[in-house]
Short mmCIF file of C-alpha atoms in Angstrom, two decimals:
data_model
loop_
_atom_site.label_atom_id
_atom_site.label_comp_id
_atom_site.label_asym_id
_atom_site.label_seq_id
_atom_site.Cartn_x
_atom_site.Cartn_y
_atom_site.Cartn_z
CA MET U 80 -0.61 -0.43 -0.17
CA PRO U 81 1.20 3.41 -0.50
CA ILE U 82 2.26 5.94 1.82
CA ARG U 83 -0.59 8.37 1.91
CA THR U 84 0.30 11.67 2.43
CA ALA U 85 -0.57 15.64 2.39
CA ILE U 86 1.50 18.80 2.09
CA LEU U 87 0.86 21.65 4.85
CA GLY U 88 1.82 24.31 2.94
CA TYR U 89 2.15 24.33 -1.37
CA GLY U 90 4.32 27.37 -1.59
CA ARG U 91 7.92 27.17 -3.11
CA SER U 92 9.47 24.27 -2.05
CA GLY U 93 6.38 22.52 -1.43
CA SER U 94 5.27 22.79 -4.66
CA THR U 95 8.95 20.96 -5.85
CA LEU U 96 11.75 19.77 -3.18
CA HIS U 97 8.89 17.62 -1.53
CA ALA U 98 5.80 17.42 -4.78
CA GLY U 99 8.55 16.44 -6.88
CA PRO U 100 9.73 12.95 -5.30
CA ILE U 101 5.80 12.05 -3.14
CA GLU U 102 5.17 12.52 -7.26
CA LYS U 103 7.59 10.28 -8.56
CA ARG U 104 8.69 7.98 -5.86
CA PRO U 105 5.59 4.10 -6.00
CA GLU U 106 6.62 3.88 -2.66
CA PHE U 107 4.02 7.67 -1.76
CA GLU U 108 0.29 9.26 -2.58
CA LEU U 109 -0.28 11.72 -2.76
CA ALA U 110 -4.46 12.28 -1.24
CA ALA U 111 -4.60 16.02 -0.06
CA VAL U 112 -3.07 20.16 -0.61
CA CYS U 113 -3.44 22.26 2.29
CA ASP U 114 -2.97 26.04 1.52
CA ILE U 115 -4.86 29.05 2.63
CA ASP U 116 -3.97 30.67 -1.58
CA PRO U 117 -6.03 29.25 -3.85
CA GLU U 118 -3.77 29.74 -6.36
CA ALA U 119 -1.92 27.30 -4.75
CA ARG U 120 -4.58 24.91 -4.49
CA ALA U 121 -5.92 25.48 -8.00
CA LYS U 122 -1.75 24.10 -9.60
CA ALA U 123 -1.95 21.50 -6.78
CA PHE U 124 -5.51 20.43 -7.82
CA ASP U 125 -4.17 20.32 -11.69
CA ARG U 126 -0.94 18.58 -10.38
CA PHE U 127 -2.91 15.94 -8.49
CA GLY U 128 -6.13 15.71 -8.94
CA CYS U 129 -6.28 15.26 -5.26
CA ARG U 130 -8.51 16.65 -2.21
CA LEU U 131 -8.39 20.74 -1.33
CA TYR U 132 -8.48 22.30 2.28
CA THR U 133 -8.25 25.75 3.64
CA ASP U 134 -7.44 24.43 6.96
CA TYR U 135 -5.86 21.82 8.20
CA HIS U 136 -7.88 20.64 11.36
CA ASP U 137 -10.29 20.04 8.25
CA MET U 138 -8.12 17.63 6.82
CA LEU U 139 -6.58 15.85 9.45
CA ALA U 140 -9.72 15.04 11.16
CA LYS U 141 -11.58 13.55 6.95
CA GLU U 142 -8.45 12.02 5.85
CA ASP U 143 -6.58 8.96 6.63
CA LEU U 144 -3.28 9.70 5.93
CA ASP U 145 0.28 8.24 6.54
CA LEU U 146 2.15 11.43 6.85
CA VAL U 147 1.49 15.09 7.36
CA VAL U 148 4.51 16.92 5.41
CA ILE U 149 4.65 20.81 6.37
CA VAL U 150 5.84 23.24 4.61
CA THR U 151 4.48 26.17 5.69
CA ARG U 152 6.21 29.40 6.82
CA SER U 153 8.48 29.16 10.41
CA SER U 154 6.53 29.75 13.13
CA GLN U 155 3.98 27.59 12.15
CA HIS U 156 5.80 24.32 12.06
CA SER U 157 6.01 23.72 15.69
CA GLN U 158 2.31 23.90 16.42
CA MET U 159 1.73 22.65 13.21
CA ALA U 160 3.67 19.32 13.92
CA CYS U 161 2.30 18.80 17.23
CA ASP U 162 -1.22 19.36 16.27
CA CYS U 163 -1.23 16.62 13.72
CA LEU U 164 1.34 14.37 15.70
CA GLU U 165 -1.82 14.38 18.49
CA ALA U 166 -4.33 13.45 15.49
CA GLY U 167 -1.51 10.29 14.64
CA LYS U 168 -0.29 11.01 12.28
CA ASN U 169 3.48 10.60 11.05
CA VAL U 170 5.35 14.27 10.21
CA LEU U 171 8.01 15.89 8.18
CA VAL U 172 8.94 19.03 9.04
CA THR U 173 10.56 20.40 6.63
CA LYS U 174 13.48 23.39 8.38
CA PRO U 175 14.35 24.62 10.79
CA TRP U 176 11.50 22.34 12.77
CA ALA U 177 11.87 24.49 15.32
CA LEU U 178 12.09 28.37 16.09
CA ASN U 179 13.98 26.97 18.77
CA LEU U 180 14.98 24.91 21.43
CA ALA U 181 11.40 25.54 23.69
CA GLU U 182 10.16 24.45 20.50
CA ALA U 183 12.02 21.46 19.46
CA ASP U 184 11.06 19.94 23.25
CA GLN U 185 7.92 20.53 22.81
CA MET U 186 7.09 18.74 18.62
CA VAL U 187 9.37 15.49 20.20
CA ALA U 188 6.48 15.87 23.20
CA ALA U 189 4.23 15.46 21.16
CA ALA U 190 5.63 12.34 19.20
CA ALA U 191 5.80 10.59 22.34
CA ARG U 192 2.15 10.66 23.67
CA SER U 193 0.93 9.95 20.41
CA GLY U 194 4.38 6.96 18.70
CA LYS U 195 4.03 8.24 15.75
CA LYS U 196 7.19 8.97 13.78
CA LEU U 197 8.77 12.99 13.74
CA LEU U 198 10.87 13.78 10.74
CA PRO U 199 13.17 16.52 10.81
CA TRP U 200 13.94 17.72 7.26
CA LEU U 201 17.73 17.87 7.16
CA PRO U 202 18.90 16.69 3.66
CA ALA U 203 22.05 18.44 3.53
CA ARG U 204 23.32 15.41 5.66
CA TRP U 205 22.82 13.95 2.57
CA GLY U 206 25.15 16.69 0.45
CA SER U 207 27.61 15.41 -2.14
CA ASP U 208 30.45 17.52 -0.28
CA LEU U 209 29.54 16.61 3.37
CA LEU U 210 29.87 13.09 2.24
CA ARG U 211 33.35 13.39 0.49
CA LEU U 212 34.33 15.09 2.55
CA ARG U 213 33.89 11.94 5.72
CA GLU U 214 35.42 9.83 3.55
CA LEU U 215 38.24 12.14 3.26
CA VAL U 216 38.58 12.76 7.35
CA ALA U 217 37.94 9.23 7.28
CA SER U 218 40.83 8.11 5.47
CA GLY U 219 43.37 10.55 7.19
CA ALA U 220 43.72 11.93 3.68
CA ILE U 221 45.01 15.30 5.68
CA GLY U 222 45.61 13.91 9.25
CA LYS U 223 43.75 15.14 12.04
CA VAL U 224 40.85 17.62 12.06
CA PHE U 225 41.43 21.11 14.34
CA GLN U 226 39.60 23.59 11.76
CA VAL U 227 36.09 23.63 9.66
CA ARG U 228 34.73 26.42 7.80
CA ARG U 229 31.83 26.41 6.21
CA SER U 230 30.34 29.15 4.07
CA GLU U 231 28.07 29.95 1.49
CA PHE U 232 27.95 34.10 -0.24
CA THR U 233 25.06 36.29 -2.22
CA LEU U 234 24.59 39.29 -2.90
CA GLY U 235 20.75 38.61 -4.22
CA VAL U 236 17.83 40.50 -2.47
CA ARG U 237 14.23 38.98 -1.45
CA PHE U 238 11.24 40.64 -0.19
CA ASP U 239 9.75 37.49 1.76
CA TRP U 240 8.02 36.43 4.80
CA GLN U 241 11.66 35.42 5.73
CA THR U 242 13.09 39.17 5.68
CA GLU U 243 9.93 39.20 8.72
CA LYS U 244 10.80 38.42 12.53
CA LYS U 245 7.42 37.22 12.95
CA TYR U 246 7.12 35.06 10.24
CA GLY U 247 9.99 33.38 11.63
CA GLY U 248 12.84 34.28 9.03
CA GLY U 249 16.00 35.09 8.91
CA TYR U 250 19.33 33.57 7.57
CA LEU U 251 20.89 31.57 11.04
CA LEU U 252 16.72 30.24 10.94
CA ASN U 253 16.26 29.51 6.64
CA TRP U 254 20.67 28.71 6.22
CA GLY U 255 22.02 27.82 9.35
CA PRO U 256 19.98 23.86 8.98
CA HIS U 257 22.37 23.25 6.29
CA LEU U 258 25.85 25.45 6.91
CA VAL U 259 25.76 25.29 10.67
CA ASP U 260 24.63 21.22 10.62
CA GLN U 261 26.68 19.99 8.20
CA PRO U 262 30.24 21.25 9.62
CA MET U 263 28.63 19.63 13.11
CA GLN U 264 27.76 16.19 11.65
CA LEU U 265 30.94 16.49 10.28
CA VAL U 266 33.26 16.91 12.88
CA GLY U 267 30.93 14.61 15.18
CA THR U 268 31.66 15.86 18.69
CA PRO U 269 29.27 18.77 20.76
CA VAL U 270 29.70 22.17 20.77
CA ALA U 271 31.27 23.03 24.06
CA SER U 272 30.68 27.10 23.54
CA VAL U 273 29.28 29.11 20.74
CA TYR U 274 30.54 33.03 19.69
CA GLY U 275 27.67 34.44 17.30
CA GLU U 276 27.36 37.75 15.29
CA PHE U 277 24.36 38.71 13.41
CA LYS U 278 24.31 42.15 10.83
CA GLN U 279 21.66 43.37 8.50
CA ILE U 280 22.83 44.17 5.39
CA ILE U 281 20.66 44.52 2.00
CA ASN U 282 17.54 42.36 2.72
CA PRO U 283 14.66 44.96 3.74
CA GLY U 284 12.93 43.46 6.52
CA ASP U 285 13.82 43.37 11.04
CA VAL U 286 15.66 39.97 10.73
CA GLU U 287 19.72 39.32 9.97
CA ASP U 288 20.41 38.54 6.12
CA VAL U 289 24.36 37.61 7.24
CA PHE U 290 25.02 35.56 10.23
CA PHE U 291 28.50 34.86 11.59
CA ALA U 292 29.88 31.79 14.17
CA VAL U 293 33.33 29.98 15.87
CA LEU U 294 31.56 27.33 17.53
CA ARG U 295 34.57 25.04 19.81
CA THR U 296 33.75 21.44 20.07
CA GLU U 297 34.44 19.70 23.12
CA ASP U 298 37.13 18.11 22.05
CA ASP U 299 38.79 21.76 21.10
CA VAL U 300 37.43 21.28 17.17
CA THR U 301 36.89 25.44 15.48
CA ILE U 302 34.04 25.57 13.18
CA VAL U 303 33.34 28.38 11.50
CA THR U 304 30.44 29.59 9.53
CA GLU U 305 28.25 31.59 8.31
CA PHE U 306 26.18 32.85 5.45
CA ASN U 307 27.32 36.56 3.58
CA ILE U 308 26.61 39.31 1.90
CA GLY U 309 29.41 38.98 -0.97
CA ALA U 310 30.21 37.88 -4.62
CA LYS U 311 30.74 34.07 -4.82
CA GLY U 312 34.64 33.04 -5.35
CA LEU U 313 35.19 32.25 -1.63
CA PRO U 314 35.72 28.51 -0.56
CA ASN U 315 32.67 27.29 1.01
CA TRP U 316 34.30 24.50 2.92
CA VAL U 317 37.92 25.33 4.48
CA VAL U 318 39.09 22.27 6.49
CA GLN U 319 42.59 22.30 7.92
CA GLY U 320 43.99 19.49 9.40
CA ASP U 321 47.33 18.70 10.89
CA ARG U 322 48.97 17.22 7.27
CA GLY U 323 46.75 18.98 5.06
CA THR U 324 43.84 21.06 3.85
CA ILE U 325 40.84 20.43 2.02
CA PHE U 326 38.87 23.00 0.03
CA VAL U 327 36.05 23.04 -2.02
CA ARG U 328 34.55 25.37 -4.26
CA GLU U 329 31.54 24.82 -5.33
CA ASP U 330 31.16 20.93 -6.65
CA GLU U 331 34.89 21.46 -8.01
CA ILE U 332 37.23 19.73 -4.16
CA GLU U 333 41.29 20.58 -4.18
CA ILE U 334 43.40 17.47 -1.62
CA HIS U 335 46.69 19.37 -0.17
CA LYS U 336 48.44 16.55 1.72
CA ALA U 337 51.13 17.59 3.46
CA HIS U 338 54.30 15.42 2.88
CA PHE U 339 57.21 16.35 6.07
CA PRO U 340 60.24 14.90 6.00
CA GLU U 341 61.70 12.22 7.85
CA SER U 342 62.81 14.21 9.97
CA PHE U 343 63.40 17.83 10.73
CA ASP U 344 66.36 20.16 11.29
CA VAL U 345 65.28 21.69 15.03
CA SER U 346 68.19 24.75 13.55
CA SER U 347 66.22 26.52 10.22
CA TYR U 348 63.63 29.40 10.63
CA ARG U 349 60.87 26.57 8.70
CA ASN U 350 61.48 23.32 7.44
CA LYS U 351 60.33 22.69 3.90
CA VAL U 352 56.75 21.04 3.78
CA ASP U 353 56.00 19.22 0.46
CA VAL U 354 52.74 19.71 -0.76
CA GLU U 355 51.15 17.28 -3.52
CA VAL U 356 47.90 19.02 -4.49
CA ILE U 357 45.14 16.16 -5.92
CA ARG U 358 41.32 17.92 -7.70
CA GLU U 359 38.08 15.88 -7.67
CA ARG U 360 34.83 16.69 -8.62
CA LEU U 361 32.00 15.75 -7.08
CA GLU U 362 28.71 13.91 -8.11
CA GLY U 363 24.81 15.22 -6.90
CA ASP U 364 23.65 17.47 -5.07
CA ARG U 365 25.27 19.54 -2.63
CA TYR U 366 22.58 20.09 -0.28
CA GLY U 367 21.23 15.98 -1.00
CA ASP U 368 19.34 14.25 -3.82
CA ASN U 369 15.63 15.15 -2.67
CA MET U 370 14.47 11.84 -4.67
CA THR U 371 16.87 9.50 -2.28
CA VAL U 372 16.15 11.67 0.71
CA TYR U 373 12.75 10.16 -0.08
CA GLU U 374 13.43 7.20 -0.40
CA HIS U 375 14.60 6.43 2.61
CA ILE U 376 12.05 8.03 4.36
CA ALA U 377 9.49 5.12 2.99
CA ARG U 378 11.48 3.09 4.10
CA ALA U 379 11.57 4.29 7.58
CA LEU U 380 7.81 4.46 7.72
CA THR U 381 7.44 1.21 6.10
CA GLY U 382 9.95 -0.80 9.20
CA GLN U 383 13.07 -1.31 6.93
CA GLU U 384 15.51 1.17 8.99
CA PRO U 385 15.61 4.05 11.13
CA TYR U 386 15.53 7.19 10.03
CA ARG U 387 18.64 8.94 9.62
CA ILE U 388 17.91 11.96 11.38
CA GLU U 389 18.36 11.12 14.79
CA LEU U 390 15.84 13.57 17.53
CA ASP U 391 18.87 13.91 19.98
CA SER U 392 20.63 15.56 17.30
CA ALA U 393 18.39 17.27 15.54
CA ARG U 394 17.70 19.20 18.84
CA GLY U 395 21.37 19.14 19.70
CA LEU U 396 21.09 21.16 16.14
CA THR U 397 18.88 23.68 17.57
CA SER U 398 20.58 24.03 20.49
CA ALA U 399 23.05 25.76 18.93
CA MET U 400 21.73 27.85 17.03
CA ASP U 401 19.75 29.47 19.25
CA ALA U 402 23.26 29.63 20.65
CA ILE U 403 24.79 31.28 17.92
CA ARG U 404 21.29 33.41 18.83
CA ARG U 405 22.13 34.49 22.09
CA SER U 406 25.49 35.31 21.29
CA ALA U 407 24.80 37.74 18.51
CA GLU U 408 22.31 39.63 20.84
CA THR U 409 24.14 39.53 24.26
CA GLY U 410 27.57 40.09 22.69
CA GLN U 411 28.90 37.29 24.85
CA VAL U 412 29.86 33.49 24.02
CA VAL U 413 27.72 30.94 25.61
CA ARG U 414 28.75 27.23 26.96
CA LEU U 415 26.87 24.97 26.44
CA ILE U 416 28.95 22.50 27.72
#
């Protein structure tokens, strides 16, 4: 039997990132769409011929659903997820799954009470860059990693709800689930302290369009992460180890491997180190292939394997993002451990 699915919020992301794999993967059947916008509902009906709703409570009461995919404004995620869980539905919540740790804990508690699955959407954990970097780090290609930088840049200006605090806008909540989470996953140890800064440079509204943060893990690895206003060209990743450095620019990887001499001349100012440069090209989506992610979701919902995004892990990301915000507001380092 197909997984009967509803999309709650059929906007840009709901109609593309989620409707696409639901439409194409045989494990799913799109049973309903809920959206307050009549034009969005009309597009959904033309595409799927599914039942349409303007009130998700009405949809939950009338539809026999296996999964509700929540793709609404960020400020709506937590309450909607709790309501869907309490109605006995499994829930997939787009990023950010919650505005803060308190909302995340409410959702986790609702999932525990209902016995249904709560699935945070973090597709960048399937990103081709992260997967390849994990392989390289695990192989010892650059020795022991001591610092990771993850960055994205744009000069684009936006005018949608993401520029307004009341809707859960701002680039930390929008981009943090990629740019904070990926290096945390690469390093793999809990964050001990956080320093963050916000700026509003070119976007309208009342929230940041730049965030910069330094996270230090409990084993003393430094993570530098930022979304910044600027032209593309700088590396998206810089992974530094005691035997080399890895640079990632879009889909290009450069691995700089240091070859130290067999013995050092301690009287010399600096010993010569030979550096080998290996270049690769990434295959696949840097933010995760949605078809692959939905294949995994289907297997998780049917009990064939556990969902890869554990709730404790998603909660840890939210905790780190909360700390970035508190630090930016106070100018102080926030300690988590």
